[in-house]
Amino acid sequence: MEGAVDLLQRAKAGDPDAFAALVEENRGSLLRLCYKMTGSQEDAEDLVQETLLRALRGIAGFELRSSLATWLHRIATNLCLDHQRRRPPWREERRWQWFAEHADLLGQVEQGLFLSPEAAFEIKEVAATCLNCLQMTLPAKQRAALILCDQLGFSRAEAAQIIGCSVPSAKTELHRARTKMAAIYDRRCALVDRDNECNACIVSGAAQRRQRERPAGERG
Amino acid sequence: MEHVERLLSDYLDGELSHEAARQVAAHLTECLACARRFRSLRRTVRFIQSNGRVPIEPGSAAGAMARFNQALMQPGASEADVQRVLAEEGWRFLPDDAAGEAE
């Protein structure tokens, strides 16, 4: 297996296979970043493609001063921040309002969605989806800090490099993001307070348990 | 201690100096409001860190839920978008009268 340094040399010389091998292990993380930043699978795929195109064009000038992962995620984050600049954050209120207006529907949708044979929902998937959607209500830079540090495992220093700001600035964005998310969960999530209105995870968990407890012949 | 609230993330992640951390810890034993904020922050961060890495398959029910949320929460999205997602995701398990009501 070729060393990273050799691959880099070949990639800088214009070898597309060496470039592909070099970026391969970052592809999943880049896709997760772009999906979590935009809330759209299509946009995420486009942005990752654009990221790799720009990286290919820029690889000649890349030195191992920063890590390859940081460099790639910086390109992607800049593209996502640009993408989001023209799009305001999602609005929370509409979601709660809709479900309040369609309260009966909500109960049926949750039962059906979580009980249907195709669903195979785990609570973790519900919680993960919920997180992705709720963090779309954050300003883009706060969202980026939250994703990079708490979901993709970058350090604060790396996140600052990726976002293109100072470390204290990155720490502030991270703390603001976490605080806003805490306020939403405290107000809305029934896992936090049983009286809160959103109990999607609880319904899902109960439905999964009932599915498992059914005799094998009866399950969807 | 001034501005403890702003230090709570750093404190949670072990990023404060030994002395600053000691002062924050002491403050949290005395100030109910900050202690509550810290518990809320810690719970939220743990939740985000454990659920933030779960992959979402685009074709899965979770992906459908995400598109539904997007139709609800994205600025500029209308009721028509919500109905379109409901129709496209084939939420066929809705009883007929509820599906009629949704339309």
Tab-separated table of C-alpha atoms in Angstrom:
chain	number	residue	atom	x	y	z
A	1	MET	CA	0.000	0.000	0.000
A	2	GLU	CA	1.450	3.304	-1.137
A	3	GLY	CA	2.309	5.835	1.508
A	4	ALA	CA	0.313	9.084	1.736
A	5	VAL	CA	3.368	11.133	0.795
A	6	ASP	CA	3.878	9.157	-2.422
A	7	LEU	CA	0.192	9.405	-3.280
A	8	LEU	CA	0.333	13.154	-2.697
A	9	GLN	CA	3.339	13.536	-4.959
A	10	ARG	CA	1.580	11.650	-7.734
A	11	ALA	CA	-1.642	13.572	-7.203
A	12	LYS	CA	0.215	16.892	-7.400
A	13	ALA	CA	1.778	15.667	-10.629
A	14	GLY	CA	-1.740	15.265	-12.035
A	15	ASP	CA	-2.490	11.573	-11.447
A	16	PRO	CA	-6.298	11.352	-10.995
A	17	ASP	CA	-6.172	7.840	-9.488
A	18	ALA	CA	-3.709	8.974	-6.841
A	19	PHE	CA	-5.939	11.959	-6.086
A	20	ALA	CA	-9.013	9.719	-5.789
A	21	ALA	CA	-7.206	7.323	-3.441
A	22	LEU	CA	-6.048	10.269	-1.333
A	23	VAL	CA	-9.489	11.809	-0.871
A	24	GLU	CA	-11.458	8.568	-0.610
A	25	GLU	CA	-11.334	8.271	3.146
A	26	ASN	CA	-12.702	11.811	3.513
A	27	ARG	CA	-15.657	11.365	1.177
A	28	GLY	CA	-18.100	10.087	3.801
A	29	SER	CA	-17.282	12.865	6.218
A	30	LEU	CA	-17.564	15.514	3.491
A	31	LEU	CA	-20.982	14.189	2.497
A	32	ARG	CA	-22.150	14.217	6.113
A	33	LEU	CA	-20.877	17.780	6.543
A	34	CYS	CA	-22.630	19.044	3.403
A	35	TYR	CA	-25.868	17.214	4.216
A	36	LYS	CA	-25.940	18.563	7.748
A	37	MET	CA	-25.098	22.066	6.537
A	38	THR	CA	-27.778	22.210	3.825
A	39	GLY	CA	-30.486	19.776	4.938
A	40	SER	CA	-30.701	18.429	1.382
A	41	GLN	CA	-29.232	15.205	0.023
A	42	GLU	CA	-29.128	16.593	-3.537
A	43	ASP	CA	-27.389	19.790	-2.551
A	44	ALA	CA	-24.950	17.799	-0.445
A	45	GLU	CA	-23.951	15.583	-3.361
A	46	ASP	CA	-23.492	18.615	-5.637
A	47	LEU	CA	-21.389	20.393	-3.023
A	48	VAL	CA	-19.152	17.369	-2.461
A	49	GLN	CA	-18.617	17.088	-6.228
A	50	GLU	CA	-17.698	20.779	-6.374
A	51	THR	CA	-15.386	20.346	-3.376
A	52	LEU	CA	-13.494	17.522	-5.043
A	53	LEU	CA	-13.246	19.452	-8.327
A	54	ARG	CA	-11.740	22.438	-6.540
A	55	ALA	CA	-9.436	20.205	-4.541
A	56	LEU	CA	-8.250	18.530	-7.735
A	57	ARG	CA	-7.505	21.943	-9.221
A	58	GLY	CA	-5.786	23.105	-6.066
A	59	ILE	CA	-3.831	19.984	-5.119
A	60	ALA	CA	-0.694	21.218	-6.893
A	61	GLY	CA	-0.394	23.985	-4.300
A	62	PHE	CA	-1.249	21.845	-1.272
A	63	GLU	CA	1.556	21.278	1.215
A	64	LEU	CA	1.278	19.015	4.199
A	65	ARG	CA	1.298	22.064	6.477
A	66	SER	CA	-2.331	21.527	7.271
A	67	SER	CA	-3.787	18.059	7.155
A	68	LEU	CA	-5.549	16.905	4.028
A	69	ALA	CA	-8.790	16.360	5.960
A	70	THR	CA	-8.737	19.912	7.304
A	71	TRP	CA	-7.990	21.297	3.849
A	72	LEU	CA	-10.790	19.348	2.151
A	73	HIS	CA	-13.307	20.214	4.867
A	74	ARG	CA	-12.323	23.860	4.587
A	75	ILE	CA	-13.138	23.894	0.875
A	76	ALA	CA	-16.453	22.140	1.565
A	77	THR	CA	-17.361	24.418	4.479
A	78	ASN	CA	-16.681	27.554	2.429
A	79	LEU	CA	-18.919	26.210	-0.326
A	80	CYS	CA	-21.650	25.364	2.208
A	81	LEU	CA	-21.441	28.789	3.864
A	82	ASP	CA	-21.732	30.434	0.427
A	83	HIS	CA	-24.649	28.153	-0.415
A	84	GLN	CA	-26.406	29.036	2.810
A	85	ARG	CA	-25.687	32.759	2.538
A	86	ARG	CA	-28.543	33.039	0.053
A	87	ARG	CA	-30.829	30.886	2.155
A	88	PRO	CA	-32.178	31.854	5.565
A	89	PRO	CA	-32.128	29.278	8.373
A	90	TRP	CA	-35.131	26.995	8.709
A	91	ARG	CA	-37.929	28.091	10.965
A	92	GLU	CA	-38.889	25.999	13.972
A	93	GLU	CA	-42.295	27.503	14.626
A	94	ARG	CA	-43.945	26.242	11.462
A	95	ARG	CA	-43.228	22.631	12.437
A	96	TRP	CA	-44.864	22.852	15.849
A	97	GLN	CA	-47.706	24.902	14.422
A	98	TRP	CA	-48.452	22.329	11.721
A	99	PHE	CA	-48.499	19.461	14.147
A	100	ALA	CA	-50.737	21.430	16.536
A	101	GLU	CA	-53.148	22.023	13.636
A	102	HIS	CA	-53.022	18.362	12.574
A	103	ALA	CA	-52.870	16.738	15.982
A	104	ASP	CA	-54.913	13.668	15.002
A	105	LEU	CA	-52.885	13.210	11.858
A	106	LEU	CA	-49.655	13.316	13.844
A	107	GLY	CA	-50.702	10.405	16.005
A	108	GLN	CA	-51.656	8.304	12.976
A	109	VAL	CA	-48.570	9.286	10.989
A	110	GLU	CA	-46.289	8.337	13.859
A	111	GLN	CA	-48.055	5.020	14.408
A	112	GLY	CA	-48.015	4.225	10.696
A	113	LEU	CA	-44.513	5.458	10.029
A	114	PHE	CA	-42.995	3.563	12.881
A	115	LEU	CA	-45.070	0.408	12.537
A	116	SER	CA	-44.915	-0.037	8.780
A	117	PRO	CA	-42.808	-3.017	7.640
A	118	GLU	CA	-40.498	-0.829	5.586
A	119	ALA	CA	-39.791	1.538	8.450
A	120	ALA	CA	-37.291	-0.431	10.550
A	121	PHE	CA	-36.818	2.765	12.503
A	122	GLU	CA	-34.448	2.880	15.387
A	123	ILE	CA	-34.852	5.602	17.978
A	124	LYS	CA	-31.360	6.714	17.009
A	125	GLU	CA	-32.490	7.405	13.453
A	126	VAL	CA	-35.389	9.525	14.705
A	127	ALA	CA	-33.109	11.420	17.056
A	128	ALA	CA	-30.444	11.871	14.385
A	129	THR	CA	-32.978	13.150	11.855
A	130	CYS	CA	-34.439	15.487	14.445
A	131	LEU	CA	-30.989	16.867	15.239
A	132	ASN	CA	-30.190	17.437	11.564
A	133	CYS	CA	-33.449	19.304	11.003
A	134	LEU	CA	-33.333	21.383	14.181
A	135	GLN	CA	-29.771	22.505	13.584
A	136	MET	CA	-30.934	23.917	10.255
A	137	THR	CA	-32.550	26.655	12.365
A	138	LEU	CA	-29.105	27.858	13.498
A	139	PRO	CA	-27.154	30.609	11.729
A	140	ALA	CA	-24.795	28.896	9.293
A	141	LYS	CA	-21.523	29.560	11.115
A	142	GLN	CA	-22.913	28.267	14.420
A	143	ARG	CA	-24.210	25.204	12.598
A	144	ALA	CA	-20.767	24.617	11.055
A	145	ALA	CA	-19.024	24.799	14.452
A	146	LEU	CA	-21.547	22.399	15.976
A	147	ILE	CA	-21.195	19.892	13.127
A	148	LEU	CA	-17.395	20.043	12.931
A	149	CYS	CA	-16.739	19.794	16.684
A	150	ASP	CA	-19.602	17.727	18.083
A	151	GLN	CA	-20.477	15.523	15.102
A	152	LEU	CA	-17.407	15.098	12.911
A	153	GLY	CA	-14.802	14.973	15.657
A	154	PHE	CA	-12.641	17.962	14.761
A	155	SER	CA	-10.858	19.892	17.493
A	156	ARG	CA	-11.717	23.563	18.102
A	157	ALA	CA	-8.408	24.584	16.518
A	158	GLU	CA	-9.161	22.501	13.408
A	159	ALA	CA	-12.709	23.856	13.263
A	160	ALA	CA	-11.340	27.412	13.375
A	161	GLN	CA	-9.012	26.597	10.446
A	162	ILE	CA	-11.857	24.989	8.536
A	163	ILE	CA	-14.316	27.824	9.089
A	164	GLY	CA	-11.596	30.433	8.589
A	165	CYS	CA	-11.870	32.281	11.887
A	166	SER	CA	-9.923	32.640	15.143
A	167	VAL	CA	-10.041	29.893	17.768
A	168	PRO	CA	-11.886	32.103	20.312
A	169	SER	CA	-14.396	32.902	17.582
A	170	ALA	CA	-14.937	29.213	16.819
A	171	LYS	CA	-15.420	28.497	20.536
A	172	THR	CA	-18.027	31.276	20.751
A	173	GLU	CA	-19.924	29.959	17.716
A	174	LEU	CA	-19.854	26.442	19.190
A	175	HIS	CA	-21.164	27.590	22.555
A	176	ARG	CA	-23.919	29.683	20.980
A	177	ALA	CA	-24.982	26.760	18.815
A	178	ARG	CA	-25.086	24.352	21.755
A	179	THR	CA	-27.031	26.841	23.883
A	180	LYS	CA	-29.641	27.410	21.161
A	181	MET	CA	-30.070	23.676	20.641
A	182	ALA	CA	-30.380	23.155	24.398
A	183	ALA	CA	-33.170	25.743	24.517
A	184	ILE	CA	-35.075	23.987	21.711
A	185	TYR	CA	-34.776	20.541	23.279
A	186	ASP	CA	-35.697	21.852	26.733
A	187	ARG	CA	-38.844	23.464	25.306
A	188	ARG	CA	-39.981	20.778	22.867
A	189	CYS	CA	-38.469	17.346	23.433
A	190	ALA	CA	-40.448	14.867	25.514
A	191	LEU	CA	-37.243	12.938	26.274
A	192	VAL	CA	-36.169	15.985	28.275
A	193	ASP	CA	-39.542	16.792	29.809
A	194	ARG	CA	-42.416	14.362	29.499
A	195	ASP	CA	-44.904	17.234	29.137
A	196	ASN	CA	-43.155	18.583	26.063
A	197	GLU	CA	-44.944	18.182	22.780
A	198	CYS	CA	-42.584	16.186	20.570
A	199	ASN	CA	-42.534	12.541	21.520
A	200	ALA	CA	-41.484	11.058	18.184
A	201	CYS	CA	-38.614	9.096	19.767
A	202	ILE	CA	-40.816	7.703	22.512
A	203	VAL	CA	-43.547	6.624	20.068
A	204	SER	CA	-40.893	5.063	17.868
A	205	GLY	CA	-39.333	3.205	20.790
A	206	ALA	CA	-42.694	1.886	21.979
A	207	ALA	CA	-43.617	0.801	18.450
A	208	GLN	CA	-40.305	-0.999	17.991
A	209	ARG	CA	-40.783	-2.802	21.298
A	210	ARG	CA	-44.301	-3.884	20.292
A	211	GLN	CA	-42.953	-5.132	16.964
A	212	ARG	CA	-40.307	-7.191	18.681
A	213	GLU	CA	-42.806	-8.643	21.155
A	214	ARG	CA	-45.196	-9.849	18.464
A	215	PRO	CA	-45.021	-13.553	17.559
A	216	ALA	CA	-42.764	-13.897	14.491
A	217	GLY	CA	-45.596	-14.842	12.123
A	218	GLU	CA	-47.520	-11.663	12.853
A	219	ARG	CA	-44.814	-9.089	12.224
A	220	GLY	CA	-45.147	-6.987	9.033
B	1	MET	CA	-17.642	35.087	39.023
B	2	GLU	CA	-18.413	37.134	35.905
B	3	HIS	CA	-19.669	35.665	32.662
B	4	VAL	CA	-19.625	32.070	33.867
B	5	GLU	CA	-22.298	31.225	31.320
B	6	ARG	CA	-19.921	31.908	28.442
B	7	LEU	CA	-17.349	29.534	29.908
B	8	LEU	CA	-19.660	26.572	30.348
B	9	SER	CA	-18.809	24.865	27.039
B	10	ASP	CA	-15.087	25.212	27.680
B	11	TYR	CA	-15.637	23.921	31.195
B	12	LEU	CA	-17.652	20.954	29.912
B	13	ASP	CA	-14.950	20.029	27.394
B	14	GLY	CA	-12.057	20.418	29.840
B	15	GLU	CA	-10.659	23.385	27.942
B	16	LEU	CA	-10.274	25.714	30.921
B	17	SER	CA	-7.124	26.175	32.954
B	18	HIS	CA	-7.050	24.298	36.236
B	19	GLU	CA	-7.714	27.492	38.210
B	20	ALA	CA	-10.559	28.711	35.975
B	21	ALA	CA	-12.182	25.268	36.095
B	22	ARG	CA	-11.969	25.252	39.872
B	23	GLN	CA	-13.685	28.647	40.040
B	24	VAL	CA	-16.463	27.569	37.682
B	25	ALA	CA	-17.029	24.376	39.650
B	26	ALA	CA	-17.294	26.400	42.862
B	27	HIS	CA	-19.730	28.818	41.242
B	28	LEU	CA	-21.932	25.956	40.049
B	29	THR	CA	-22.361	24.740	43.606
B	30	GLU	CA	-23.614	28.205	44.656
B	31	CYS	CA	-25.660	29.412	41.693
B	32	LEU	CA	-28.839	27.483	40.926
B	33	ALA	CA	-29.440	29.224	37.597
B	34	CYS	CA	-25.978	28.417	36.258
B	35	ALA	CA	-26.142	24.868	37.593
B	36	ARG	CA	-29.396	24.372	35.706
B	37	ARG	CA	-27.925	25.891	32.526
B	38	PHE	CA	-24.921	23.598	32.830
B	39	ARG	CA	-27.057	20.474	33.225
B	40	SER	CA	-29.110	21.487	30.196
B	41	LEU	CA	-25.958	22.136	28.162
B	42	ARG	CA	-24.321	18.869	29.197
B	43	ARG	CA	-27.429	16.823	28.396
B	44	THR	CA	-27.763	18.494	24.992
B	45	VAL	CA	-24.098	18.058	24.080
B	46	ARG	CA	-24.170	14.385	25.032
B	47	PHE	CA	-27.272	13.910	22.914
B	48	ILE	CA	-25.714	15.688	19.923
B	49	GLN	CA	-22.433	13.838	20.219
B	50	SER	CA	-24.065	10.420	20.415
B	51	ASN	CA	-26.750	10.975	17.757
B	52	GLY	CA	-24.832	13.254	15.449
B	53	ARG	CA	-22.826	10.451	13.906
B	54	VAL	CA	-25.735	8.153	13.030
B	55	PRO	CA	-25.947	7.812	9.240
B	56	ILE	CA	-29.240	8.571	7.499
B	57	GLU	CA	-29.946	6.520	4.388
B	58	PRO	CA	-31.642	8.803	1.830
B	59	GLY	CA	-34.216	6.168	0.873
B	60	SER	CA	-35.132	5.264	4.435
B	61	ALA	CA	-38.110	6.343	6.507
B	62	ALA	CA	-35.776	8.686	8.382
B	63	GLY	CA	-34.885	10.321	5.066
B	64	ALA	CA	-38.605	10.713	4.362
B	65	MET	CA	-39.088	12.322	7.761
B	66	ALA	CA	-36.236	14.734	6.993
B	67	ARG	CA	-37.856	15.768	3.716
B	68	PHE	CA	-41.141	16.235	5.520
B	69	ASN	CA	-39.457	18.468	8.114
B	70	GLN	CA	-37.776	20.408	5.334
B	71	ALA	CA	-41.134	21.065	3.671
B	72	LEU	CA	-42.407	22.358	6.987
B	73	MET	CA	-39.475	24.417	8.169
B	74	GLN	CA	-37.724	25.765	5.094
B	75	PRO	CA	-38.563	29.455	4.509
B	76	GLY	CA	-40.616	29.816	1.354
B	77	ALA	CA	-42.019	26.294	1.580
B	78	SER	CA	-45.795	26.156	1.363
B	79	GLU	CA	-48.557	23.782	2.385
B	80	ALA	CA	-48.406	22.482	-1.203
B	81	ASP	CA	-44.808	21.346	-0.564
B	82	VAL	CA	-45.907	19.519	2.584
B	83	GLN	CA	-48.672	17.755	0.677
B	84	ARG	CA	-46.296	16.881	-2.138
B	85	VAL	CA	-43.872	15.197	0.277
B	86	LEU	CA	-46.731	13.327	1.930
B	87	ALA	CA	-47.886	12.117	-1.475
B	88	GLU	CA	-44.388	11.270	-2.768
B	89	GLU	CA	-43.375	9.380	0.326
B	90	GLY	CA	-46.450	7.228	-0.276
B	91	TRP	CA	-47.631	7.523	3.285
B	92	ARG	CA	-50.167	4.941	2.281
B	93	PHE	CA	-50.579	3.704	5.778
B	94	LEU	CA	-52.648	6.806	6.511
B	95	PRO	CA	-56.315	5.708	6.815
B	96	ASP	CA	-58.277	6.906	3.759
B	97	ASP	CA	-60.246	9.576	5.603
B	98	ALA	CA	-57.093	11.080	7.117
B	99	ALA	CA	-55.418	11.154	3.693
B	100	GLY	CA	-58.520	12.922	2.376
B	101	GLU	CA	-58.355	15.433	5.217
B	102	ALA	CA	-54.674	16.099	4.475
B	103	GLU	CA	-55.525	16.944	0.880
